[in-house]
Amino acid sequence: MIRALILGGTADASLLAAEIARAGIDAVYSYGGRTRAPADQPLPTRIGGFGGVSGLADYIRREGITHVIDATHPFAAEMSRNAVEACAETGTPSIALERVPWTKAPGDNWIEIRDVNAAVAALPEAPANVFLAIGRQHVAPFAMKPQHTYTLRFVDPPEAALPFAADVIVSRGPFTLEDELEMMRTRGIAWIVARNSGGDGARAKIDAARRLGLPVIMISRPELPERRRVERVTDVMQWLGHSARLGA
Ligand code: 3Y8
Ligand code: NAP
């Protein structure tokens, strides 16, 4: 009998939850508790950390979880690493639903870098209008270049004071090309900083940058451990169905 744990928090995870609910598979959906009002799911939902690898392993045993699906974001590296370790420790079959990174298209002007500090270094010295589309958790290093006029985009309104003067757009996405073009034009955005999240939910800013001929400082994904991974919800359903047939 399958009892799946979905490590969620992304658009793909929501699509998977809908399929799993429709198939009548017993499952729990898990959010990390990063946003005030995460989207409702058609499955029993838990919110918050497990307490590291041991916390997740205990949860798996206590809840009788038989399959773990890591459908978190490509930058949720700590959660993904913990899931690999906890599933190895408990011998729990697991799979990652991981969308492919965006790749440069003709006309794209990307500066590809490894991390946020390199992104700050890649910005020019001369003051410019900069759009930081990397969320709330990693904006502090940009205080190193206060000469720029920053536009930030958060899911929730900022609770604490920002580390530098900036204008905050509060929006959870997904975003449309029209809205991104309008926002970049009216704000005279000259530089965009993004993470290579992949997927459709946030790629509109990349298409808008291409259309406007703007440079994108693109932060590459963190390294993740070797693991079984697929790119589509149907692949996860097949894996579950397969497991169910074999009675795994
Ligand atoms: C809490 C769940 C849906 C899901 C929407 C996707 C699409 C928009 C791309 C930009 C980039 C960013 C950010 C982003 C994307 C989708 C998807 C995706 C980027 C929600 C959600 C949770 C989070 C957490 C949040 C982070 C932040 C990152 C904003 C829900 C809406 C910038 C990542 O305030 C905070 O602490 C926010 C933290 C982690 C990155 C950061 O470091 O700030 N996502 N995003 C999940 C949880 O608690 O477990 O609230 O309903 C999910 C979505 N985020 O319904 O369509 O790819 O799935 N989310 C990045 O790419 O850099 C936005 O603005 O252009
Ligand atoms: P992270 O840095 O990899 O994880 C930090 C800790 O948060 C984890 O060790 C775990 O705590 C807890 N956690 C993260 N995701 C969780 C989940 N789905 N369920 C239960 N606990 C979770 O994670 P993050 O980058 O902050 O992302 C947090 C959430 O936002 C994830 O659901 C992710 O899918 C979503 N998200 C992230 C991004 C992004 O840019 N990072 C973008 C879109 C959506 P314990 O160690 O205590 O278990």
mmCIF file of C-alpha atoms and ligand atoms in Angstrom:
data_model
loop_
_atom_site.group_PDB
_atom_site.id
_atom_site.type_symbol
_atom_site.label_atom_id
_atom_site.label_comp_id
_atom_site.label_asym_id
_atom_site.label_seq_id
_atom_site.Cartn_x
_atom_site.Cartn_y
_atom_site.Cartn_z
ATOM 1 C CA MET A 1 0.000 0.000 0.000
ATOM 2 C CA ILE A 2 1.500 3.357 -1.083
ATOM 3 C CA ARG A 3 1.706 6.305 1.314
ATOM 4 C CA ALA A 4 3.625 9.080 -0.470
ATOM 5 C CA LEU A 5 5.267 12.218 0.935
ATOM 6 C CA ILE A 6 5.469 15.112 -1.552
ATOM 7 C CA LEU A 7 8.137 17.690 -0.688
ATOM 8 C CA GLY A 8 6.376 20.558 -2.457
ATOM 9 C CA GLY A 9 6.372 24.325 -2.713
ATOM 10 C CA THR A 10 6.451 24.666 -6.514
ATOM 11 C CA ALA A 11 3.987 24.851 -9.393
ATOM 12 C CA ASP A 12 5.077 21.349 -10.520
ATOM 13 C CA ALA A 13 4.456 19.976 -7.038
ATOM 14 C CA SER A 14 0.919 21.382 -7.152
ATOM 15 C CA LEU A 15 0.299 19.695 -10.525
ATOM 16 C CA LEU A 16 1.602 16.416 -9.079
ATOM 17 C CA ALA A 17 -0.607 16.745 -5.984
ATOM 18 C CA ALA A 18 -3.669 17.110 -8.218
ATOM 19 C CA GLU A 19 -2.781 13.932 -10.158
ATOM 20 C CA ILE A 20 -2.073 11.960 -6.984
ATOM 21 C CA ALA A 21 -5.358 13.094 -5.425
ATOM 22 C CA ARG A 22 -7.213 12.171 -8.638
ATOM 23 C CA ALA A 23 -5.601 8.710 -8.589
ATOM 24 C CA GLY A 24 -6.751 8.260 -4.982
ATOM 25 C CA ILE A 25 -3.200 7.540 -3.797
ATOM 26 C CA ASP A 26 -2.679 8.106 -0.042
ATOM 27 C CA ALA A 27 -0.257 11.062 0.235
ATOM 28 C CA VAL A 28 0.833 14.038 2.351
ATOM 29 C CA TYR A 29 1.917 17.386 0.851
ATOM 30 C CA SER A 30 4.692 19.269 2.637
ATOM 31 C CA TYR A 31 5.511 23.013 2.585
ATOM 32 C CA GLY A 32 8.616 24.476 4.228
ATOM 33 C CA GLY A 33 6.596 27.317 5.734
ATOM 34 C CA ARG A 34 8.326 30.075 3.784
ATOM 35 C CA THR A 35 5.229 32.048 2.804
ATOM 36 C CA ARG A 36 2.323 33.372 4.836
ATOM 37 C CA ALA A 37 -0.468 31.765 2.840
ATOM 38 C CA PRO A 38 0.767 28.939 0.633
ATOM 39 C CA ALA A 39 -1.636 27.648 -2.003
ATOM 40 C CA ASP A 40 -4.175 25.074 -0.830
ATOM 41 C CA GLN A 41 -3.578 21.489 -1.945
ATOM 42 C CA PRO A 42 -6.086 18.647 -2.550
ATOM 43 C CA LEU A 43 -4.139 16.494 -0.083
ATOM 44 C CA PRO A 44 -3.518 16.523 3.676
ATOM 45 C CA THR A 45 -0.828 19.208 4.089
ATOM 46 C CA ARG A 46 1.926 19.778 6.651
ATOM 47 C CA ILE A 47 3.876 23.046 6.943
ATOM 48 C CA GLY A 48 7.393 23.593 8.368
ATOM 49 C CA GLY A 49 10.780 21.866 8.613
ATOM 50 C CA PHE A 50 11.176 18.267 9.728
ATOM 51 C CA GLY A 51 14.292 18.944 11.839
ATOM 52 C CA GLY A 52 17.110 17.960 9.496
ATOM 53 C CA VAL A 53 17.837 14.473 8.151
ATOM 54 C CA SER A 54 16.986 12.732 11.442
ATOM 55 C CA GLY A 55 13.719 14.656 11.736
ATOM 56 C CA LEU A 56 12.728 13.610 8.228
ATOM 57 C CA ALA A 57 13.753 9.979 8.853
ATOM 58 C CA ASP A 58 11.666 9.946 12.044
ATOM 59 C CA TYR A 59 8.720 11.463 10.157
ATOM 60 C CA ILE A 60 8.983 8.778 7.445
ATOM 61 C CA ARG A 61 8.969 5.988 10.038
ATOM 62 C CA ARG A 62 6.255 7.528 12.258
ATOM 63 C CA GLU A 63 3.927 8.268 9.350
ATOM 64 C CA GLY A 64 4.582 4.968 7.533
ATOM 65 C CA ILE A 65 5.716 6.825 4.404
ATOM 66 C CA THR A 66 6.490 4.297 1.616
ATOM 67 C CA HIS A 67 7.580 6.721 -1.165
ATOM 68 C CA VAL A 68 9.154 10.196 -1.109
ATOM 69 C CA ILE A 69 8.824 12.592 -4.053
ATOM 70 C CA ASP A 70 11.119 15.620 -3.968
ATOM 71 C CA ALA A 71 9.190 18.196 -6.001
ATOM 72 C CA THR A 72 10.911 21.177 -4.384
ATOM 73 C CA HIS A 73 12.612 23.995 -6.296
ATOM 74 C CA PRO A 74 16.070 23.437 -7.866
ATOM 75 C CA PHE A 75 17.492 25.948 -5.362
ATOM 76 C CA ALA A 76 16.003 24.174 -2.337
ATOM 77 C CA ALA A 77 19.295 22.307 -2.094
ATOM 78 C CA GLU A 78 19.291 21.639 1.651
ATOM 79 C CA MET A 79 15.839 20.021 1.520
ATOM 80 C CA SER A 80 16.884 17.882 -1.458
ATOM 81 C CA ARG A 81 20.129 16.777 0.179
ATOM 82 C CA ASN A 82 18.289 15.897 3.400
ATOM 83 C CA ALA A 83 15.715 13.890 1.440
ATOM 84 C CA VAL A 84 18.428 11.807 -0.279
ATOM 85 C CA GLU A 85 20.082 11.045 3.072
ATOM 86 C CA ALA A 86 16.871 10.316 4.995
ATOM 87 C CA CYS A 87 15.569 8.001 2.259
ATOM 88 C CA ALA A 88 18.895 6.123 2.168
ATOM 89 C CA GLU A 89 18.820 5.816 5.970
ATOM 90 C CA THR A 90 15.245 4.504 6.037
ATOM 91 C CA GLY A 91 15.439 2.523 2.783
ATOM 92 C CA THR A 92 12.531 4.513 1.332
ATOM 93 C CA PRO A 93 12.092 4.581 -2.481
ATOM 94 C CA SER A 94 12.386 8.195 -3.661
ATOM 95 C CA ILE A 95 12.312 10.233 -6.835
ATOM 96 C CA ALA A 96 12.913 13.892 -7.700
ATOM 97 C CA LEU A 97 10.623 15.869 -10.011
ATOM 98 C CA GLU A 98 13.133 18.345 -11.397
ATOM 99 C CA ARG A 99 12.445 20.656 -14.334
ATOM 100 C CA VAL A 100 15.222 21.246 -16.821
ATOM 101 C CA PRO A 101 17.174 24.503 -16.534
ATOM 102 C CA TRP A 102 16.428 27.326 -18.971
ATOM 103 C CA THR A 103 18.916 27.400 -21.827
ATOM 104 C CA LYS A 104 20.114 30.470 -23.684
ATOM 105 C CA ALA A 105 18.096 31.244 -26.812
ATOM 106 C CA PRO A 106 19.352 33.359 -29.732
ATOM 107 C CA GLY A 107 19.235 36.986 -28.622
ATOM 108 C CA ASP A 108 19.725 36.180 -24.924
ATOM 109 C CA ASN A 109 22.422 38.251 -23.208
ATOM 110 C CA TRP A 110 23.248 36.165 -20.103
ATOM 111 C CA ILE A 111 26.115 36.511 -17.672
ATOM 112 C CA GLU A 112 26.157 33.059 -16.040
ATOM 113 C CA ILE A 113 27.576 32.951 -12.506
ATOM 114 C CA ARG A 114 27.688 30.537 -9.561
ATOM 115 C CA ASP A 115 26.205 32.438 -6.650
ATOM 116 C CA VAL A 116 24.713 35.667 -5.355
ATOM 117 C CA ASN A 117 28.057 37.254 -4.414
ATOM 118 C CA ALA A 118 29.279 36.741 -7.989
ATOM 119 C CA ALA A 119 26.008 38.319 -9.149
ATOM 120 C CA VAL A 120 26.780 41.474 -7.140
ATOM 121 C CA ALA A 121 30.278 41.592 -8.631
ATOM 122 C CA ALA A 122 28.835 41.238 -12.143
ATOM 123 C CA LEU A 123 26.743 44.416 -11.765
ATOM 124 C CA PRO A 124 28.315 47.606 -13.196
ATOM 125 C CA GLU A 125 29.787 50.343 -10.987
ATOM 126 C CA ALA A 126 27.776 53.089 -12.707
ATOM 127 C CA PRO A 127 24.295 53.507 -11.168
ATOM 128 C CA ALA A 128 21.557 51.573 -12.987
ATOM 129 C CA ASN A 129 17.975 50.366 -12.514
ATOM 130 C CA VAL A 130 18.299 46.722 -11.423
ATOM 131 C CA PHE A 131 15.492 44.114 -11.059
ATOM 132 C CA LEU A 132 16.343 41.442 -8.457
ATOM 133 C CA ALA A 133 14.030 38.478 -9.166
ATOM 134 C CA ILE A 134 15.652 36.145 -6.624
ATOM 135 C CA GLY A 135 13.161 36.455 -3.773
ATOM 136 C CA ARG A 136 13.662 37.634 -0.218
ATOM 137 C CA GLN A 137 16.187 35.291 1.345
ATOM 138 C CA HIS A 138 19.282 36.268 -0.634
ATOM 139 C CA VAL A 139 19.142 40.011 -1.331
ATOM 140 C CA ALA A 140 21.451 41.233 1.480
ATOM 141 C CA PRO A 141 24.740 41.003 -0.527
ATOM 142 C CA PHE A 142 23.442 43.677 -2.948
ATOM 143 C CA ALA A 143 23.950 46.232 -0.168
ATOM 144 C CA MET A 144 27.570 46.140 -1.421
ATOM 145 C CA LYS A 145 26.421 48.212 -4.443
ATOM 146 C CA PRO A 146 23.961 50.749 -3.016
ATOM 147 C CA GLN A 147 24.461 53.066 -5.993
ATOM 148 C CA HIS A 148 21.842 51.148 -7.986
ATOM 149 C CA THR A 149 18.064 51.690 -7.971
ATOM 150 C CA TYR A 150 16.738 48.237 -7.036
ATOM 151 C CA THR A 151 13.335 46.710 -7.727
ATOM 152 C CA LEU A 152 12.739 43.528 -5.685
ATOM 153 C CA ARG A 153 9.933 40.988 -6.003
ATOM 154 C CA PHE A 154 8.764 39.056 -2.926
ATOM 155 C CA VAL A 155 5.902 36.642 -2.338
ATOM 156 C CA ASP A 156 4.917 38.413 0.902
ATOM 157 C CA PRO A 157 5.391 42.042 2.058
ATOM 158 C CA PRO A 158 8.810 42.464 3.754
ATOM 159 C CA GLU A 159 8.576 42.089 7.559
ATOM 160 C CA ALA A 160 11.943 43.649 8.473
ATOM 161 C CA ALA A 161 13.687 46.740 7.076
ATOM 162 C CA LEU A 162 15.499 46.060 3.819
ATOM 163 C CA PRO A 163 19.346 46.018 3.816
ATOM 164 C CA PHE A 164 19.242 48.848 1.239
ATOM 165 C CA ALA A 165 16.740 51.260 -0.305
ATOM 166 C CA ALA A 166 14.584 49.383 -2.806
ATOM 167 C CA ASP A 167 11.124 49.221 -4.275
ATOM 168 C CA VAL A 168 9.362 45.909 -3.511
ATOM 169 C CA ILE A 169 6.770 44.327 -5.812
ATOM 170 C CA VAL A 170 4.701 41.810 -3.818
ATOM 171 C CA SER A 171 3.575 39.013 -6.133
ATOM 172 C CA ARG A 172 3.713 35.220 -6.018
ATOM 173 C CA GLY A 173 3.632 34.523 -9.741
ATOM 174 C CA PRO A 174 3.344 32.865 -12.162
ATOM 175 C CA PHE A 175 4.118 35.983 -14.230
ATOM 176 C CA THR A 176 3.126 36.888 -17.798
ATOM 177 C CA LEU A 177 5.303 38.284 -20.585
ATOM 178 C CA GLU A 178 3.054 41.351 -20.922
ATOM 179 C CA ASP A 179 3.302 42.154 -17.218
ATOM 180 C CA GLU A 180 7.074 41.680 -17.192
ATOM 181 C CA LEU A 181 7.542 43.901 -20.279
ATOM 182 C CA GLU A 182 5.286 46.595 -18.779
ATOM 183 C CA MET A 183 7.118 46.509 -15.432
ATOM 184 C CA MET A 184 10.591 46.639 -17.012
ATOM 185 C CA ARG A 185 9.672 49.441 -19.415
ATOM 186 C CA THR A 186 7.954 51.675 -16.851
ATOM 187 C CA ARG A 187 10.828 51.214 -14.390
ATOM 188 C CA GLY A 188 13.548 51.619 -17.024
ATOM 189 C CA ILE A 189 15.121 48.334 -15.875
ATOM 190 C CA ALA A 190 18.630 47.949 -17.341
ATOM 191 C CA TRP A 191 19.764 44.760 -15.543
ATOM 192 C CA ILE A 192 17.984 41.616 -14.323
ATOM 193 C CA VAL A 193 19.324 39.173 -11.725
ATOM 194 C CA ALA A 194 17.640 35.732 -11.820
ATOM 195 C CA ARG A 195 18.159 32.146 -10.731
ATOM 196 C CA ASN A 196 17.963 29.371 -13.263
ATOM 197 C CA SER A 197 14.747 27.983 -11.790
ATOM 198 C CA GLY A 198 13.486 26.449 -15.036
ATOM 199 C CA GLY A 199 9.800 25.785 -15.531
ATOM 200 C CA ASP A 200 7.207 28.176 -16.881
ATOM 201 C CA GLY A 201 6.186 29.986 -13.695
ATOM 202 C CA ALA A 202 9.000 32.499 -13.772
ATOM 203 C CA ARG A 203 10.468 32.341 -17.282
ATOM 204 C CA ALA A 204 8.489 35.361 -18.546
ATOM 205 C CA LYS A 205 11.141 37.736 -17.167
ATOM 206 C CA ILE A 206 13.786 35.938 -19.249
ATOM 207 C CA ASP A 207 11.661 36.269 -22.407
ATOM 208 C CA ALA A 208 10.984 39.928 -21.603
ATOM 209 C CA ALA A 209 14.706 40.603 -21.120
ATOM 210 C CA ARG A 210 15.431 39.068 -24.531
ATOM 211 C CA ARG A 211 12.667 41.142 -26.132
ATOM 212 C CA LEU A 212 14.067 44.334 -24.570
ATOM 213 C CA GLY A 213 17.709 43.383 -25.230
ATOM 214 C CA LEU A 214 18.548 43.527 -21.500
ATOM 215 C CA PRO A 215 21.425 41.636 -19.843
ATOM 216 C CA VAL A 216 20.455 38.886 -17.375
ATOM 217 C CA ILE A 217 22.835 37.887 -14.583
ATOM 218 C CA MET A 218 21.824 34.201 -14.336
ATOM 219 C CA ILE A 219 22.692 32.285 -11.162
ATOM 220 C CA SER A 220 23.351 28.607 -11.882
ATOM 221 C CA ARG A 221 21.779 25.871 -9.794
ATOM 222 C CA PRO A 222 23.501 24.391 -6.736
ATOM 223 C CA GLU A 223 25.012 20.911 -7.073
ATOM 224 C CA LEU A 224 22.662 18.158 -5.892
ATOM 225 C CA PRO A 225 23.547 14.554 -4.952
ATOM 226 C CA GLU A 226 23.034 11.721 -7.427
ATOM 227 C CA ARG A 227 19.394 10.612 -7.280
ATOM 228 C CA ARG A 228 16.613 9.147 -9.404
ATOM 229 C CA ARG A 229 14.987 12.094 -11.160
ATOM 230 C CA VAL A 230 12.346 12.789 -13.791
ATOM 231 C CA GLU A 231 11.104 15.945 -15.482
ATOM 232 C CA ARG A 232 7.380 15.313 -15.814
ATOM 233 C CA VAL A 233 4.456 14.612 -13.497
ATOM 234 C CA THR A 234 3.466 11.633 -15.684
ATOM 235 C CA ASP A 235 6.902 10.082 -15.052
ATOM 236 C CA VAL A 236 6.306 10.266 -11.291
ATOM 237 C CA MET A 237 2.828 8.719 -11.682
ATOM 238 C CA GLN A 238 4.353 5.899 -13.743
ATOM 239 C CA TRP A 239 7.008 5.338 -11.069
ATOM 240 C CA LEU A 240 4.299 5.175 -8.398
ATOM 241 C CA GLY A 241 2.076 2.976 -10.538
ATOM 242 C CA HIS A 242 5.049 0.726 -11.285
ATOM 243 C CA SER A 243 5.895 0.530 -7.595
ATOM 244 C CA ALA A 244 2.243 -0.203 -6.805
ATOM 245 C CA ARG A 245 2.188 -3.076 -9.383
ATOM 246 C CA LEU A 246 5.337 -4.601 -7.867
ATOM 247 C CA GLY A 247 3.832 -4.056 -4.411
ATOM 248 C CA ALA A 248 6.984 -2.088 -3.412
HETATM 249 C C1 3Y8 B 1 6.594 28.562 -0.280
HETATM 250 C C2 3Y8 B 1 4.294 28.292 -2.491
HETATM 251 C C3 3Y8 B 1 2.256 28.369 -8.019
HETATM 252 C C4 3Y8 B 1 3.612 28.308 -7.381
HETATM 253 C C5 3Y8 B 1 4.430 29.538 -7.738
HETATM 254 C C6 3Y8 B 1 7.643 27.763 -9.791
HETATM 255 C C7 3Y8 B 1 6.857 29.076 -9.949
HETATM 256 C C8 3Y8 B 1 6.329 31.295 -8.938
HETATM 257 C C9 3Y8 B 1 9.620 30.896 -9.606
HETATM 258 C C10 3Y8 B 1 10.511 35.868 -9.769
HETATM 259 C C11 3Y8 B 1 11.037 34.593 -9.246
HETATM 260 C C12 3Y8 B 1 11.623 32.827 -6.361
HETATM 261 C C13 3Y8 B 1 10.591 32.514 -5.257
HETATM 262 C C14 3Y8 B 1 9.744 31.745 -7.272
HETATM 263 C C15 3Y8 B 1 9.158 30.889 -8.182
HETATM 264 C C16 3Y8 B 1 6.798 29.871 -8.634
HETATM 265 C C17 3Y8 B 1 5.893 29.145 -7.652
HETATM 266 C C18 3Y8 B 1 8.119 29.895 -7.837
HETATM 267 C C19 3Y8 B 1 10.758 32.760 -7.660
HETATM 268 C C20 3Y8 B 1 5.980 29.836 -3.846
HETATM 269 C C21 3Y8 B 1 5.562 29.087 -2.603
HETATM 270 C C22 3Y8 B 1 6.582 29.149 -1.670
HETATM 271 C C23 3Y8 B 1 7.653 29.861 -2.259
HETATM 272 C C24 3Y8 B 1 8.934 30.144 -1.563
HETATM 273 C C25 3Y8 B 1 9.705 31.219 -2.243
HETATM 274 C C26 3Y8 B 1 11.098 31.559 -1.667
HETATM 275 C C27 3Y8 B 1 11.689 32.371 -2.852
HETATM 276 C C28 3Y8 B 1 11.124 31.656 -4.079
HETATM 277 C C29 3Y8 B 1 9.888 33.755 -4.748
HETATM 278 C C30 3Y8 B 1 3.106 29.167 -2.094
HETATM 279 C C31 3Y8 B 1 5.084 31.018 -4.158
HETATM 280 C C32 3Y8 B 1 12.263 34.182 -6.176
HETATM 281 C C33 3Y8 B 1 12.710 31.741 -6.500
HETATM 282 O O1 3Y8 B 1 9.615 35.161 1.159
HETATM 283 C C34 3Y8 B 1 10.241 34.091 1.099
HETATM 284 O O2 3Y8 B 1 10.916 33.594 2.051
HETATM 285 C C35 3Y8 B 1 10.176 33.331 -0.205
HETATM 286 C C36 3Y8 B 1 11.085 32.325 -0.378
HETATM 287 C C37 3Y8 B 1 11.892 30.304 -1.347
HETATM 288 C C38 3Y8 B 1 13.205 32.370 -2.939
HETATM 289 C C39 3Y8 B 1 13.878 33.171 -1.874
HETATM 290 O O3 3Y8 B 1 14.982 32.748 -1.525
HETATM 291 O O4 3Y8 B 1 13.267 34.196 -1.447
HETATM 292 N N1 3Y8 B 1 10.034 30.814 -3.603
HETATM 293 N N2 3Y8 B 1 7.339 30.276 -3.502
HETATM 294 C C40 3Y8 B 1 7.061 27.125 -0.359
HETATM 295 C C41 3Y8 B 1 7.162 26.480 1.017
HETATM 296 O O5 3Y8 B 1 6.918 27.129 2.044
HETATM 297 O O6 3Y8 B 1 7.476 25.264 1.025
HETATM 298 O O7 3Y8 B 1 3.307 30.139 -1.326
HETATM 299 O O8 3Y8 B 1 2.014 28.818 -2.549
HETATM 300 C C42 3Y8 B 1 6.006 28.863 -5.008
HETATM 301 C C43 3Y8 B 1 6.530 29.363 -6.313
HETATM 302 N N3 3Y8 B 1 7.681 29.961 -6.450
HETATM 303 O O9 3Y8 B 1 1.298 28.218 -7.269
HETATM 304 O O10 3Y8 B 1 2.218 28.553 -9.237
HETATM 305 O O11 3Y8 B 1 8.788 27.727 -10.229
HETATM 306 O O12 3Y8 B 1 7.111 26.824 -9.187
HETATM 307 N N4 3Y8 B 1 9.578 31.720 -5.944
HETATM 308 C C44 3Y8 B 1 13.615 31.910 -7.715
HETATM 309 O O13 3Y8 B 1 13.277 31.369 -8.797
HETATM 310 O O14 3Y8 B 1 14.630 32.608 -7.553
HETATM 311 C C45 3Y8 B 1 10.135 34.061 -8.175
HETATM 312 O O15 3Y8 B 1 10.001 36.798 -8.994
HETATM 313 O O16 3Y8 B 1 10.559 36.182 -11.040
HETATM 314 P P1 NAP B 2 16.050 24.885 1.548
HETATM 315 O O1 NAP B 2 16.908 26.069 1.810
HETATM 316 O O2 NAP B 2 16.544 23.782 0.675
HETATM 317 O O3 NAP B 2 15.576 24.188 2.912
HETATM 318 C C1 NAP B 2 15.903 24.720 4.173
HETATM 319 C C2 NAP B 2 15.099 23.938 5.201
HETATM 320 O O4 NAP B 2 13.710 24.293 5.056
HETATM 321 C C3 NAP B 2 15.104 22.427 4.987
HETATM 322 O O5 NAP B 2 16.263 21.826 5.497
HETATM 323 C C4 NAP B 2 13.847 22.018 5.718
HETATM 324 O O6 NAP B 2 13.999 22.147 7.121
HETATM 325 C C5 NAP B 2 12.896 23.133 5.309
HETATM 326 N N1 NAP B 2 12.138 22.825 4.082
HETATM 327 C C6 NAP B 2 12.374 23.274 2.820
HETATM 328 N N2 NAP B 2 11.426 22.849 1.974
HETATM 329 C C7 NAP B 2 10.567 22.107 2.717
HETATM 330 C C8 NAP B 2 9.367 21.392 2.418
HETATM 331 N N3 NAP B 2 8.848 21.391 1.169
HETATM 332 N N4 NAP B 2 8.740 20.721 3.437
HETATM 333 C C9 NAP B 2 9.254 20.752 4.700
HETATM 334 N N5 NAP B 2 10.377 21.428 5.051
HETATM 335 C C10 NAP B 2 11.013 22.082 4.058
HETATM 336 O O7 NAP B 2 14.623 25.362 1.011
HETATM 337 P P2 NAP B 2 14.192 26.816 0.407
HETATM 338 O O8 NAP B 2 15.030 27.115 -0.759
HETATM 339 O O9 NAP B 2 14.104 27.768 1.555
HETATM 340 O O10 NAP B 2 12.736 26.460 -0.124
HETATM 341 C C11 NAP B 2 11.694 26.341 0.805
HETATM 342 C C12 NAP B 2 10.440 25.995 0.045
HETATM 343 O O11 NAP B 2 10.177 26.972 -0.964
HETATM 344 C C13 NAP B 2 10.480 24.658 -0.642
HETATM 345 O O12 NAP B 2 9.210 24.057 -0.533
HETATM 346 C C14 NAP B 2 10.749 25.007 -2.089
HETATM 347 O O13 NAP B 2 10.205 24.043 -2.981
HETATM 348 C C15 NAP B 2 10.020 26.327 -2.211
HETATM 349 N N6 NAP B 2 10.613 27.168 -3.239
HETATM 350 C C16 NAP B 2 11.909 27.518 -3.121
HETATM 351 C C17 NAP B 2 12.471 28.326 -4.114
HETATM 352 C C18 NAP B 2 13.902 28.747 -4.014
HETATM 353 O O14 NAP B 2 14.323 29.621 -4.761
HETATM 354 N N7 NAP B 2 14.663 28.174 -3.101
HETATM 355 C C19 NAP B 2 11.687 28.734 -5.211
HETATM 356 C C20 NAP B 2 10.360 28.340 -5.270
HETATM 357 C C21 NAP B 2 9.826 27.555 -4.286
HETATM 358 P P3 NAP B 2 14.427 20.903 8.081
HETATM 359 O O15 NAP B 2 15.902 20.718 7.840
HETATM 360 O O16 NAP B 2 14.084 21.377 9.460
HETATM 361 O O17 NAP B 2 13.631 19.710 7.648
#
